[in-house]
Amino acid sequence: MSSDPQLNVQALAEAFAQAGAAGVAAEPKDSAKLVELASQAPVVRLVDTILLEAVHRRASDVHIEAFEKDVCIRYRIDGRCYLVAQPPKSLAFAIASRIKILSNLDVAESRLPQDGRILFTVTPPAPPQNVGAVPAGGRQVDLRVSTLPTIYGESIVLRVLDKGSLDKTLTQLGMDERGQQAIEQLIKRPHGLLLVTGPTGAGKTTTLYACLTKLNTPEVKLITTEDPVEYDINGMVQVAVNTKIDLTFATCLRSILRHDPDVIMVGEIRDRDTAQVAFQAALTGHLVFSTLHTNDAPGAVTRLLDMGVEPFLITSTVTGVLAQRLVRTLCPSCRTPYHATPQDLAALRLSAAQLTQPLMKPKGCEACQDLGFKGRSGVFELLVMSEGLSPLILEQASVTELRAKARAEGMRTLREDGIAKVLAGVTTVEEMIRETQDYG
């Protein structure tokens, strides 16, 4: 949980007070009573308020966790969790039952995990409260619901998939002009494999969709296979994998190749089987996008080698590897200049004489809900496959050797891109250090 102060969510406090005053039952014993409980007006208003506030405050996830004496409700905003309410334990069953009804789950089942989906219509918040909220004008938001039985009840997490947040260009994602030009050259190629790497939650899918959107025209056949399909995009054929019926990335890919695609997106290369089919697709005249879980761009090469991909396939098929992280961006309305400390200068690899402008730090205002940050920006590291790298890959050189060669050819590391964003006043030194690694 973040150490930042709690969000001031007055609407939630009022909804909880109304539900408590209505005397919502604590623990019904059968499904009929659970449905009746979840249909009570105070409960409906309460859950609607939880979901609406989450969207208005740009939350990516809603956490509803039952503990011994109360329930914790937290929003994850810009990658950090914030506590927004701690209602009494008596409301736990009512909240859980309402969410299960909305997501078509079994209301009576609380001993096993369940997964569902809610399509939620969001309307703009009423002014003047919620001044810092993002206008949400009457659109549908997709919520992915997951329940988990715990010793004190059920833990529920709702992933907020707001298509409005997906409509971003590479510039809006935080990529500089040089990086954009390089990426656009790679995605204009008729065939090859472009990989995006990074940990879970680093924005890989958003970046891939930004690339696909540039190619999404009637003249181009786009097919994606994902786990799950997070966003429904018009003009793309999208397939969800289902391991329960052996519909894996590899089996999807084999069938996709018979559907005459020009561009294919594979949600993730997880194993040797998927890697082999993806490389075969790229070799046979298709442009393929996919993701890998590696720490940096050169690490993708060794990861593929570990999967059993032949070195010559990597050099002849992979066109580029884009590693990325997300850093919180300072609120432009209230960010405050300050003089760099010796520790800041060391992290930025600068002397006091070389730093010609003050750094920026968060303050907090209405526009950012007193958080000091508003939104996130990508930090990128792009390795473009070259004639200089190919011999090293064929010799199965170490990550250190690959990184040194790529940097000699002009690759900017994650840390170096992060430093550039700190100097531009986009983020803080602490954010840059937390999300990037210093390779010297």
XYZ file of C-alpha atoms in Angstrom:
440
model
C 0.000 0.000 0.000
C 1.286 3.434 -0.853
C 2.445 5.666 1.958
C 0.687 8.603 0.307
C -2.408 10.019 2.054
C -5.825 8.512 1.463
C -7.839 9.852 -1.415
C -10.695 12.117 -0.386
C -13.659 10.237 -1.861
C -16.711 11.954 -0.414
C -19.145 10.146 -2.714
C -17.971 6.774 -1.387
C -18.307 7.876 2.229
C -21.890 8.993 1.608
C -22.770 5.735 -0.194
C -21.406 3.646 2.677
C -23.324 5.726 5.197
C -26.579 5.188 3.271
C -25.969 1.435 3.024
C -25.215 1.212 6.746
C -28.277 3.253 7.654
C -30.430 0.933 5.535
C -29.451 -1.985 7.777
C -27.931 -4.232 5.114
C -27.820 -7.834 6.354
C -24.448 -9.280 7.288
C -24.405 -12.901 6.100
C -27.393 -14.419 4.251
C -27.419 -18.211 4.147
C -28.846 -18.986 0.694
C -28.539 -17.704 -2.874
C -32.080 -16.288 -3.013
C -31.385 -14.047 -0.033
C -28.024 -13.052 -1.486
C -29.718 -11.950 -4.715
C -32.349 -10.066 -2.717
C -29.619 -8.383 -0.662
C -27.642 -7.390 -3.742
C -30.758 -5.850 -5.314
C -31.433 -3.417 -2.469
C -31.214 0.203 -3.592
C -28.469 1.225 -1.095
C -26.293 -1.707 -2.220
C -26.839 -0.901 -5.909
C -25.901 2.747 -5.317
C -22.887 1.730 -3.254
C -21.360 -0.581 -5.884
C -22.193 1.859 -8.696
C -20.384 4.591 -6.769
C -17.318 2.384 -6.197
C -17.068 1.679 -9.931
C -17.840 5.218 -11.100
C -15.311 6.775 -8.746
C -12.689 4.299 -9.938
C -13.143 5.369 -13.565
C -13.395 9.075 -12.768
C -10.147 8.877 -10.781
C -8.287 6.992 -13.544
C -7.878 3.775 -11.526
C -6.557 0.761 -13.418
C -7.694 -1.698 -10.723
C -10.184 -1.808 -7.860
C -9.264 -4.000 -4.875
C -12.026 -5.068 -2.466
C -10.510 -7.142 0.347
C -12.294 -8.700 3.316
C -10.407 -8.772 6.617
C -11.366 -9.823 10.128
C -13.150 -6.618 11.185
C -13.619 -4.554 8.051
C -13.322 -4.362 4.277
C -10.535 -2.442 2.531
C -11.267 -0.767 -0.785
C -8.242 0.442 -2.706
C -7.749 2.007 -6.130
C -4.566 1.511 -8.127
C -3.855 4.853 -9.788
C -0.777 5.331 -11.971
C 0.677 2.089 -10.623
C 0.217 2.886 -6.896
C -2.473 1.606 -4.524
C -4.450 4.157 -2.496
C -6.850 3.307 0.318
C -10.221 4.943 -0.409
C -12.559 3.384 2.181
C -12.789 0.866 5.027
C -16.480 -0.048 5.348
C -17.679 -2.362 8.136
C -17.462 -6.115 7.634
C -21.296 -6.277 7.561
C -21.243 -4.857 4.006
C -18.811 -7.458 2.606
C -21.453 -9.958 1.466
C -23.633 -7.234 -0.035
C -20.767 -5.780 -2.098
C -19.513 -9.190 -3.237
C -23.006 -10.393 -4.176
C -23.781 -7.268 -6.201
C -20.526 -7.552 -8.146
C -21.163 -11.254 -8.817
C -24.637 -10.507 -10.176
C -23.270 -7.787 -12.468
C -20.566 -10.131 -13.772
C -22.831 -13.203 -14.142
C -21.001 -15.244 -11.513
C -22.435 -17.802 -9.084
C -23.665 -15.730 -6.149
C -23.740 -18.709 -3.778
C -20.184 -19.874 -4.549
C -17.635 -18.335 -2.201
C -15.242 -21.273 -1.783
C -13.732 -21.254 -5.289
C -12.159 -18.510 -7.422
C -14.368 -17.116 -10.195
C -13.750 -14.853 -13.188
C -16.278 -12.652 -14.952
C -16.820 -9.415 -16.818
C -18.919 -6.273 -16.368
C -19.764 -3.781 -19.114
C -20.310 -0.583 -17.187
C -21.694 2.662 -18.661
C -19.921 5.719 -17.332
C -21.434 9.198 -17.354
C -19.579 12.444 -16.598
C -19.229 13.376 -12.915
C -21.426 16.184 -11.712
C -19.547 19.469 -11.177
C -18.218 21.120 -9.121
C -17.023 18.131 -7.069
C -14.554 15.752 -8.717
C -12.694 18.723 -10.179
C -9.669 16.532 -10.757
C -11.613 13.729 -12.399
C -11.266 12.771 -16.031
C -14.437 13.501 -18.033
C -15.978 10.195 -18.965
C -18.903 11.218 -21.247
C -21.352 8.334 -21.454
C -19.051 5.567 -22.675
C -18.815 1.872 -21.880
C -15.986 0.614 -19.691
C -15.055 -3.064 -19.574
C -14.350 -4.437 -16.089
C -12.647 -7.825 -15.693
C -13.664 -9.382 -12.373
C -11.720 -11.964 -10.381
C -12.744 -13.352 -6.979
C -10.499 -15.250 -4.569
C -11.587 -17.007 -1.358
C -9.612 -15.947 1.739
C -9.777 -16.837 5.432
C -12.009 -13.822 6.158
C -14.201 -13.820 3.048
C -13.626 -13.052 -0.594
C -11.031 -10.793 -2.170
C -12.275 -9.172 -5.380
C -10.185 -7.379 -7.987
C -11.688 -5.503 -10.923
C -9.367 -4.556 -13.790
C -10.630 -1.362 -15.463
C -10.238 -1.603 -19.239
C -11.176 1.817 -20.537
C -10.983 1.929 -24.334
C -10.704 5.708 -24.131
C -7.268 5.306 -22.548
C -6.145 3.116 -25.454
C -6.507 5.755 -28.161
C -2.951 7.031 -27.825
C -0.162 7.724 -30.258
C 3.465 6.819 -29.636
C 4.050 10.489 -28.763
C 1.349 10.392 -26.102
C 2.936 7.230 -24.687
C 6.112 9.215 -24.023
C 8.320 8.136 -26.942
C 10.684 10.753 -28.353
C 10.810 11.657 -32.037
C 13.873 9.533 -32.738
C 12.273 6.440 -31.203
C 9.023 7.009 -33.068
C 10.785 7.241 -36.405
C 12.664 4.003 -35.722
C 9.501 2.153 -34.648
C 7.542 3.423 -37.649
C 10.255 2.136 -39.962
C 10.067 -1.281 -38.306
C 6.261 -1.582 -38.498
C 6.249 -0.551 -42.163
C 8.337 -3.576 -43.103
C 6.441 -6.326 -44.971
C 7.634 -9.066 -42.621
C 9.685 -9.717 -39.501
C 9.206 -9.972 -35.739
C 9.004 -6.948 -33.426
C 9.150 -7.735 -29.708
C 8.068 -5.552 -26.782
C 9.510 -6.554 -23.411
C 9.025 -5.594 -19.790
C 7.348 -6.791 -16.587
C 3.606 -7.172 -16.083
C 1.937 -3.764 -16.042
C 4.668 -2.002 -18.035
C 2.258 -0.964 -20.809
C 3.386 -3.483 -23.429
C -0.128 -4.153 -24.743
C -0.896 -0.434 -25.033
C 2.273 0.098 -27.068
C 1.458 -2.820 -29.362
C -2.057 -1.480 -29.908
C -0.615 1.946 -30.749
C 1.492 0.245 -33.447
C -1.438 -1.839 -34.714
C -3.706 1.218 -34.869
C -1.285 2.875 -37.306
C -1.595 -0.205 -39.556
C -5.358 -0.710 -39.105
C -6.695 0.105 -42.570
C -9.045 -1.816 -44.903
C -6.053 -2.824 -47.018
C -4.333 -4.639 -44.135
C -5.620 -7.887 -42.567
C -4.854 -7.789 -38.823
C -5.324 -10.783 -36.534
C -4.450 -10.907 -32.835
C -4.371 -13.767 -30.347
C -4.445 -12.660 -26.716
C -4.914 -13.965 -23.178
C -7.424 -12.475 -22.683
C -8.537 -10.021 -25.372
C -8.322 -6.829 -23.323
C -9.748 -4.338 -25.834
C -12.232 -4.888 -28.636
C -10.830 -2.943 -31.610
C -12.899 -2.440 -34.741
C -11.113 -3.656 -37.874
C -9.030 -6.326 -36.133
C -9.841 -10.029 -35.912
C -9.181 -10.924 -32.271
C -8.910 -14.436 -30.821
C -8.840 -15.262 -27.106
C -6.741 -18.241 -26.043
C -8.375 -20.831 -23.807
C -5.978 -23.321 -22.229
C -8.874 -25.329 -20.753
C -9.719 -26.571 -24.242
C -6.076 -26.576 -25.434
C -6.521 -23.376 -27.450
C -3.027 -22.034 -26.809
C -1.054 -19.271 -28.490
C 0.686 -21.887 -30.649
C -2.526 -23.602 -31.802
C -4.161 -20.220 -32.478
C -1.171 -19.134 -34.518
C -1.247 -22.235 -36.692
C -4.878 -21.564 -37.576
C -4.335 -17.824 -38.027
C -1.738 -18.522 -40.720
C -4.514 -20.152 -42.794
C -6.608 -16.956 -42.643
C -4.426 -14.882 -44.969
C -3.199 -12.269 -42.453
C -0.803 -9.439 -43.229
C -0.067 -8.564 -39.600
C -0.281 -10.873 -36.560
C -0.079 -9.972 -32.892
C 0.740 -12.737 -30.420
C -0.073 -11.708 -26.847
C 3.055 -13.322 -25.420
C 5.765 -15.772 -26.441
C 5.813 -18.036 -23.395
C 7.348 -21.265 -24.652
C 9.344 -22.890 -27.413
C 6.275 -24.075 -29.331
C 4.811 -20.558 -29.572
C 8.223 -19.114 -30.455
C 8.712 -21.590 -33.307
C 5.327 -20.826 -34.880
C 5.821 -17.055 -34.461
C 9.219 -17.214 -36.139
C 7.812 -19.385 -38.922
C 5.062 -16.797 -39.498
C 7.617 -13.990 -39.708
C 9.786 -16.018 -42.108
C 6.867 -16.689 -44.451
C 6.061 -13.059 -45.208
C 4.074 -11.857 -42.189
C 4.706 -8.943 -39.866
C 4.483 -10.310 -36.315
C 4.244 -8.402 -33.028
C 4.632 -10.062 -29.642
C 5.806 -9.584 -26.046
C 8.378 -11.199 -23.789
C 9.100 -10.904 -20.069
C 12.711 -9.704 -19.900
C 14.437 -6.902 -18.003
C 15.812 -5.091 -21.034
C 16.021 -5.257 -24.816
C 19.288 -7.266 -25.156
C 17.903 -9.759 -22.625
C 15.216 -10.749 -25.150
C 17.872 -12.377 -27.322
C 19.167 -14.637 -24.552
C 15.589 -15.425 -23.503
C 14.820 -16.654 -27.023
C 18.025 -18.704 -27.060
C 16.999 -20.269 -23.730
C 13.681 -21.239 -25.337
C 15.562 -23.172 -27.988
C 15.269 -20.694 -30.877
C 18.213 -21.084 -33.250
C 20.551 -18.056 -33.381
C 20.272 -17.774 -37.176
C 16.469 -17.498 -36.867
C 16.838 -14.597 -34.444
C 19.221 -12.672 -36.716
C 17.105 -13.262 -39.847
C 13.676 -12.685 -38.297
C 13.773 -10.266 -35.334
C 13.760 -6.679 -36.607
C 13.805 -4.961 -33.225
C 13.200 -5.258 -29.477
C 11.521 -2.473 -27.510
C 11.911 -2.625 -23.717
C 9.771 -0.316 -21.616
C 8.714 0.771 -18.151
C 6.141 3.244 -16.856
C 6.972 6.196 -14.615
C 4.446 8.496 -12.973
C 4.318 11.933 -14.578
C 4.315 15.067 -12.461
C 1.109 17.077 -12.468
C 1.782 20.035 -14.802
C -0.493 22.273 -12.710
C 1.442 22.013 -9.449
C 4.911 20.567 -10.035
C 7.490 22.574 -8.110
C 11.157 23.322 -8.956
C 13.918 22.530 -6.470
C 17.700 22.446 -6.369
C 19.227 19.022 -7.011
C 20.917 17.232 -4.138
C 24.293 15.458 -4.492
C 22.379 12.164 -4.603
C 20.230 13.487 -7.473
C 23.299 14.576 -9.416
C 24.904 11.153 -8.972
C 21.774 9.412 -10.249
C 21.632 11.782 -13.227
C 25.373 11.331 -13.929
C 25.851 15.111 -13.926
C 27.929 17.647 -12.048
C 26.374 20.738 -10.491
C 27.864 22.827 -13.299
C 26.346 20.596 -15.983
C 22.812 20.860 -14.561
C 21.541 24.100 -16.079
C 17.943 24.024 -14.808
C 16.182 23.040 -11.564
C 14.564 19.634 -11.158
C 10.855 19.185 -10.470
C 9.074 17.551 -7.526
C 5.388 16.799 -6.747
C 3.213 19.106 -4.668
C -0.490 18.244 -5.022
C -3.539 20.212 -6.158
C -7.182 19.749 -7.177
C -6.235 18.828 -10.737
C -4.278 15.747 -9.579
C -6.444 14.922 -6.528
C -3.595 16.094 -4.254
C -1.362 13.240 -5.432
C 1.253 15.371 -7.163
C 1.254 13.014 -10.147
C -1.194 12.689 -13.024
C -0.850 9.885 -15.538
C 2.168 7.850 -16.560
C 4.759 8.039 -19.304
C 6.726 5.304 -20.974
C 10.497 4.942 -20.640
C 11.889 3.107 -23.645
C 14.946 1.203 -24.854
C 14.939 0.222 -28.534
C 17.387 -2.336 -29.916
C 17.306 -2.464 -33.726
C 18.759 -5.620 -35.240
C 21.889 -4.752 -37.215
C 24.764 -6.324 -39.096
C 26.975 -5.523 -36.140
C 24.789 -7.459 -33.683
C 24.235 -10.525 -35.883
C 27.723 -12.082 -35.400
C 27.428 -11.698 -31.613
C 24.033 -13.418 -31.602
C 25.327 -16.249 -33.812
C 28.161 -16.711 -31.300
C 25.576 -16.631 -28.459
C 27.361 -13.731 -26.776
C 26.363 -12.601 -23.290
C 23.785 -9.916 -22.548
C 26.585 -7.598 -21.448
C 28.336 -7.933 -24.816
C 25.087 -7.432 -26.740
C 24.239 -4.340 -24.684
C 27.687 -2.845 -25.182
C 27.469 -3.306 -28.960
C 23.912 -1.917 -29.135
C 24.932 1.156 -27.109
C 27.935 1.680 -29.372
C 25.470 1.691 -32.289
C 23.304 4.344 -30.638
C 20.845 2.486 -28.409
C 19.644 4.587 -25.467
C 19.091 2.496 -22.336
C 16.046 2.639 -20.068
C 18.057 4.578 -17.470
C 19.275 7.091 -20.058
C 15.740 7.652 -21.374
C 14.537 8.026 -17.795
C 17.224 10.644 -17.101
C 16.068 12.593 -20.164
C 12.505 12.622 -18.781
C 13.702 13.822 -15.372
C 15.648 16.680 -16.970
C 12.573 17.580 -19.047
C 10.480 17.871 -15.867
C 8.254 14.923 -16.794
C 9.003 12.808 -13.727
C 11.164 12.668 -10.600
C 14.566 11.189 -9.874
C 12.942 8.718 -7.438
C 10.545 7.442 -10.126
C 13.370 7.054 -12.621
C 15.544 5.112 -10.164
C 12.657 2.870 -9.101
C 11.766 1.805 -12.632
C 15.152 1.609 -14.393
C 18.465 -0.120 -13.852
C 21.829 1.622 -14.085
C 24.251 -0.226 -16.368
C 26.950 2.445 -16.087
